[in-house]
């Protein structure tokens, strides 16, 4: 009784206060109103941008339903005028895959974070998936999706989108999972004490907390994804060749017709696309992600984006946001608050029994899978072939190791030099990120042309192509590390007269090591993957091979030899996983300890 | 003796206040399971009544289970046995009308002040306008007008905690729970917020009927509460119940106020005193106090104006320490035999005097000797290292031993404390990278 009385009076009081506020500032209220009715220049720009995008998307989706034969017959024209359209198709594939990856990563990470049983199995699975060379799998997925939608472009589109998806989803999932596992306990308690429903908890706590990591990984995935979208548009599996309209198939056609000029056009178009992606998406998102960063973490370089500023100033965007909020509010009120409670502990034996069944089933399936693989390989190929594949893997490994070492020797000093000069870093960092996004496979034909022209050894000169696109990860991670290197440690090093090698060994390297290891690990992983396209290249009807596992997989794919593709992919995944486990991770842990970054 | 007293007091209050209670805690026990599966009892048979118009304080050493009790009352965790009765029914999860203020503020950094406060109403199913209106009025009430659109990172600590209060008050709760709400703030800001809250409380501007406040700080408890419950540790029990007979606003300099603070200090050091007489066990929880702080406190005690004996509240104030900072330091000195705690006073032993007069190497020798004779864990580590051929032992070995007696976090803390002390005394060393203890002092440390 007393309670409800006081509540009422509190409400009345607040109503009076709100009215008072309006009366006190009529001018302010009016000014806001007037400003709201007149569209600003930003509004018009935002309007054009948004609706231009919608229109283009509508046109392209219309074509998805076309029969496959029509596309194949039409072929790919090398006229530069067709390039904007091809670029759009390529970009659309990219975004469809990103959408899929987002949904997947949230779902998978949720499952892993909230079910111990799922976590035990799914996290190691994810870890292996991350190391599987995606390009090696193209042959399987293409066959699968074409079978799903026989005779339709949609099947081929889905195969391509799936390939990009597999290059994007894993690290995003890890990032969300990590965030969900490290939610601040006091905020979790607050959401429970405030009786949030699961949806409210997701909206107000889990998603925002996961946001900075997710955005960063999305952007890294996208950057890596351009490489795969280009590679997956023109696929030959056995005697079936699929060409989807896009920059990748444009380049493939240009290679076939030995048209160096067309390749130049394609590179130009890709530069424009990446530039737009960088300016319209990457920068705004990273800058937007800033607001979710906990305030106790230092920022490296304050991210800036003119597009974000424009969107934030635009009235129309504000109006759209308000509309979305209103719709969200409808949902919020429709959803009954659900009680989140500490679950009553189950009797110990039921838990043990479920554990036993679940892990038992997993182990049986794993053993069966292993047995199946071994039997398949020994029946179709024999163990000599396995030894052969391992030898080739060693050749590719040698390339990867040498290339990462060389790239490190070049980029670490440069990265440190840039990172220690904040002005320069602010300019150079976006450039390095831009270069990492550019699909290096577009440049392969140029290299091949030169190798053929000057009769160089493919075994040596094809190798740099593997790291061409991935070396930038070393560069921009080192720049990032050097920009946050503490000023007073720099001064202390100067004060102690540390110079030359001693300076590197005592002062600089331990400080940037975690960043360097991250970069080098990404570069190495990417290089393994790239070997599949870099060790086997063509120019017209000239084929160049370098001896290695990448070439082995690529040739087997071209011949439709599924058993060899399987073997190659498995061996490569094994090598990458071992590298991560035995080299990179221990190194990273050590580096973290040394530099005190935890 | 004090047990008896409190038992009597409890009974008397029960008879008096039963119909007046907003919330009742009945025989609540809580155990956590240790890594080896055995239960670790943190709270045992706790009875508390929250009566209308009353601020109740929970006072006790670190680890005595105050926060655990608060979280049981908040419905965030379950009691192992016993129950919490609220509005005539057993509490079952977070309830409407029970709000909480957190030590760390627990604000969503990505929401504005207004959105944070509105989050308090999230579960209420109100319309947007209604939500906004109530949130704005709570913001006004707590003195945050003008900051509605700021993000928490733009605010000072005191302002942030005001947002925490607004978020709790916006629902017009009948019970407010606070877990050390002022301990993350500087002294002035904390005092400012305390008096502002008490003003709202005494002027009946809040719907709140009863407040439960967890604190380490004896002065704060006497300043704010009408009734103080003192907790013992291991397991947490209510050992005393103290009525605070003063009217708000209270004067900290009032002799009666000072006397009550002193009384409570004395009460809280009782257990520690008996602890010193008995021999410690290997599984004793060690306070993680750096050796230089111990030395600093000893030096201060030996010098003017204390000459070896100080009133704890007085020296805490003089050294700008919170009680929860001073207690562990005093406790560590007592364990090592450098000081004694007697009825709210800390006094230097002859050994303590010797220590302050010695130079560095002699101090280390004294410390090593005390460590090996008085702290069984240190002696144990040393003897294991002596026995092993390589004179090395991984830290997990000792950690798992400790976990038989302590909770995870307490075990880790204890091991960190003994590592820190053993290194200073040079009786063993620790390799952080290998996570192992050893006898040899590496070259870099010898130099
Ligand atoms: N979830 C948990 N699992 C295991 N042990 C726990 C858990 N929560 C608390 N404990 C243990 O229970 C004991 C009491 O903890 P609690 O946080 O309630 O103490 P407290 O009195 O609030 O201490 P402080 O003053 O340091 O906040 C501690 O020893 C702690 O380690
Ligand atoms: Mg606590």
Coordinates of N, CA and C and ligand atoms in Angstrom, one line a residue, chain B residues 32-33 40 42 60-69 71 179-180 214 216 285 407-410, ligand 1:
Chain B
X32 N 30.5 -23.9 -1.4 CA 31.0 -24.0 -2.8 C 31.8 -25.3 -2.9
X33 N 31.8 -26.0 -4.1 CA 32.5 -27.2 -4.2 C 34.0 -26.9 -4.6
X40 N 33.1 -26.5 0.5 CA 33.8 -25.5 1.3 C 32.7 -24.6 1.8
X42 N 31.0 -21.5 3.2 CA 31.4 -20.1 3.2 C 30.4 -19.4 4.2
X60 N 32.7 -7.4 8.0 CA 33.5 -8.6 8.3 C 34.8 -8.6 7.4
X61 N 35.7 -9.4 7.8 CA 37.0 -9.5 7.1 C 36.7 -10.0 5.6
X62 N 37.7 -9.8 4.8 CA 37.7 -10.3 3.5 C 37.5 -11.8 3.5
X63 N 36.6 -12.3 2.6 CA 36.4 -13.7 2.6 C 35.5 -14.3 3.6
X64 N 34.8 -13.4 4.3 CA 33.9 -13.9 5.4 C 32.5 -14.2 4.8
X65 N 32.3 -14.0 3.5 CA 31.0 -14.4 2.9 C 30.0 -13.3 2.9
X66 N 30.4 -12.1 3.0 CA 29.4 -11.0 3.0 C 28.8 -10.9 1.6
X67 N 29.6 -10.9 0.6 CA 29.1 -10.8 -0.8 C 28.2 -12.0 -1.1
X68 N 28.6 -13.1 -0.6 CA 27.9 -14.3 -0.9 C 26.5 -14.2 -0.3
X69 N 26.4 -13.7 0.9 CA 25.0 -13.5 1.5 C 24.2 -12.5 0.7
X71 N 24.4 -11.8 -2.4 CA 24.0 -12.4 -3.7 C 22.9 -13.4 -3.5
X179 N 26.8 -3.6 -2.4 CA 28.0 -4.4 -2.1 C 29.2 -3.4 -2.2
X180 N 29.7 -2.9 -1.1 CA 30.8 -2.0 -1.0 C 30.6 -0.9 -2.1
X214 N 26.9 -3.9 2.4 CA 28.1 -4.7 2.7 C 29.3 -3.7 2.7
X216 N 33.6 -3.0 4.3 CA 34.8 -3.4 5.1 C 35.0 -2.3 6.1
X285 N 45.1 -19.3 5.4 CA 45.0 -18.3 4.4 C 46.0 -17.2 4.8
X407 N 39.4 -22.1 -0.8 CA 38.8 -22.0 -2.1 C 39.9 -21.7 -3.2
X408 N 39.6 -21.8 -4.4 CA 40.7 -21.6 -5.5 C 41.4 -20.3 -5.3
X409 N 40.5 -19.2 -5.2 CA 41.1 -17.9 -5.3 C 41.9 -17.7 -4.0
X410 N 41.4 -18.2 -2.9 CA 42.2 -18.0 -1.6 C 43.5 -18.8 -1.7
Ligands
LIG1 N1 31.7 -19.0 -7.0 C1 32.6 -19.4 -6.0 N2 33.2 -20.6 -6.0 C2 34.1 -20.9 -5.0 N3 34.3 -20.2 -4.0 C3 33.7 -19.0 -3.8 C4 32.8 -18.5 -4.9 N4 32.4 -17.3 -4.5 C5 33.0 -17.0 -3.3 N5 33.8 -18.0 -2.9 C6 34.6 -18.0 -1.7 O1 33.8 -17.8 -0.6 C7 34.4 -17.0 0.3 C8 33.6 -15.8 0.7 O2 33.5 -14.9 -0.4 P1 32.8 -13.5 -0.4 O3 33.1 -12.9 -1.7 O4 31.4 -13.7 -0.1 O5 33.5 -12.8 0.7 P2 33.4 -11.3 1.2 O6 33.1 -11.3 2.6 O7 32.5 -10.5 0.3 O8 34.9 -10.8 0.9 P3 35.4 -9.4 0.4 O9 35.3 -8.5 1.6 O10 36.8 -9.7 0.0 O11 34.6 -9.0 -0.7 C9 35.8 -16.7 -0.2 O12 36.7 -17.5 0.4 C10 35.6 -17.0 -1.7 O13 36.9 -17.4 -2.2

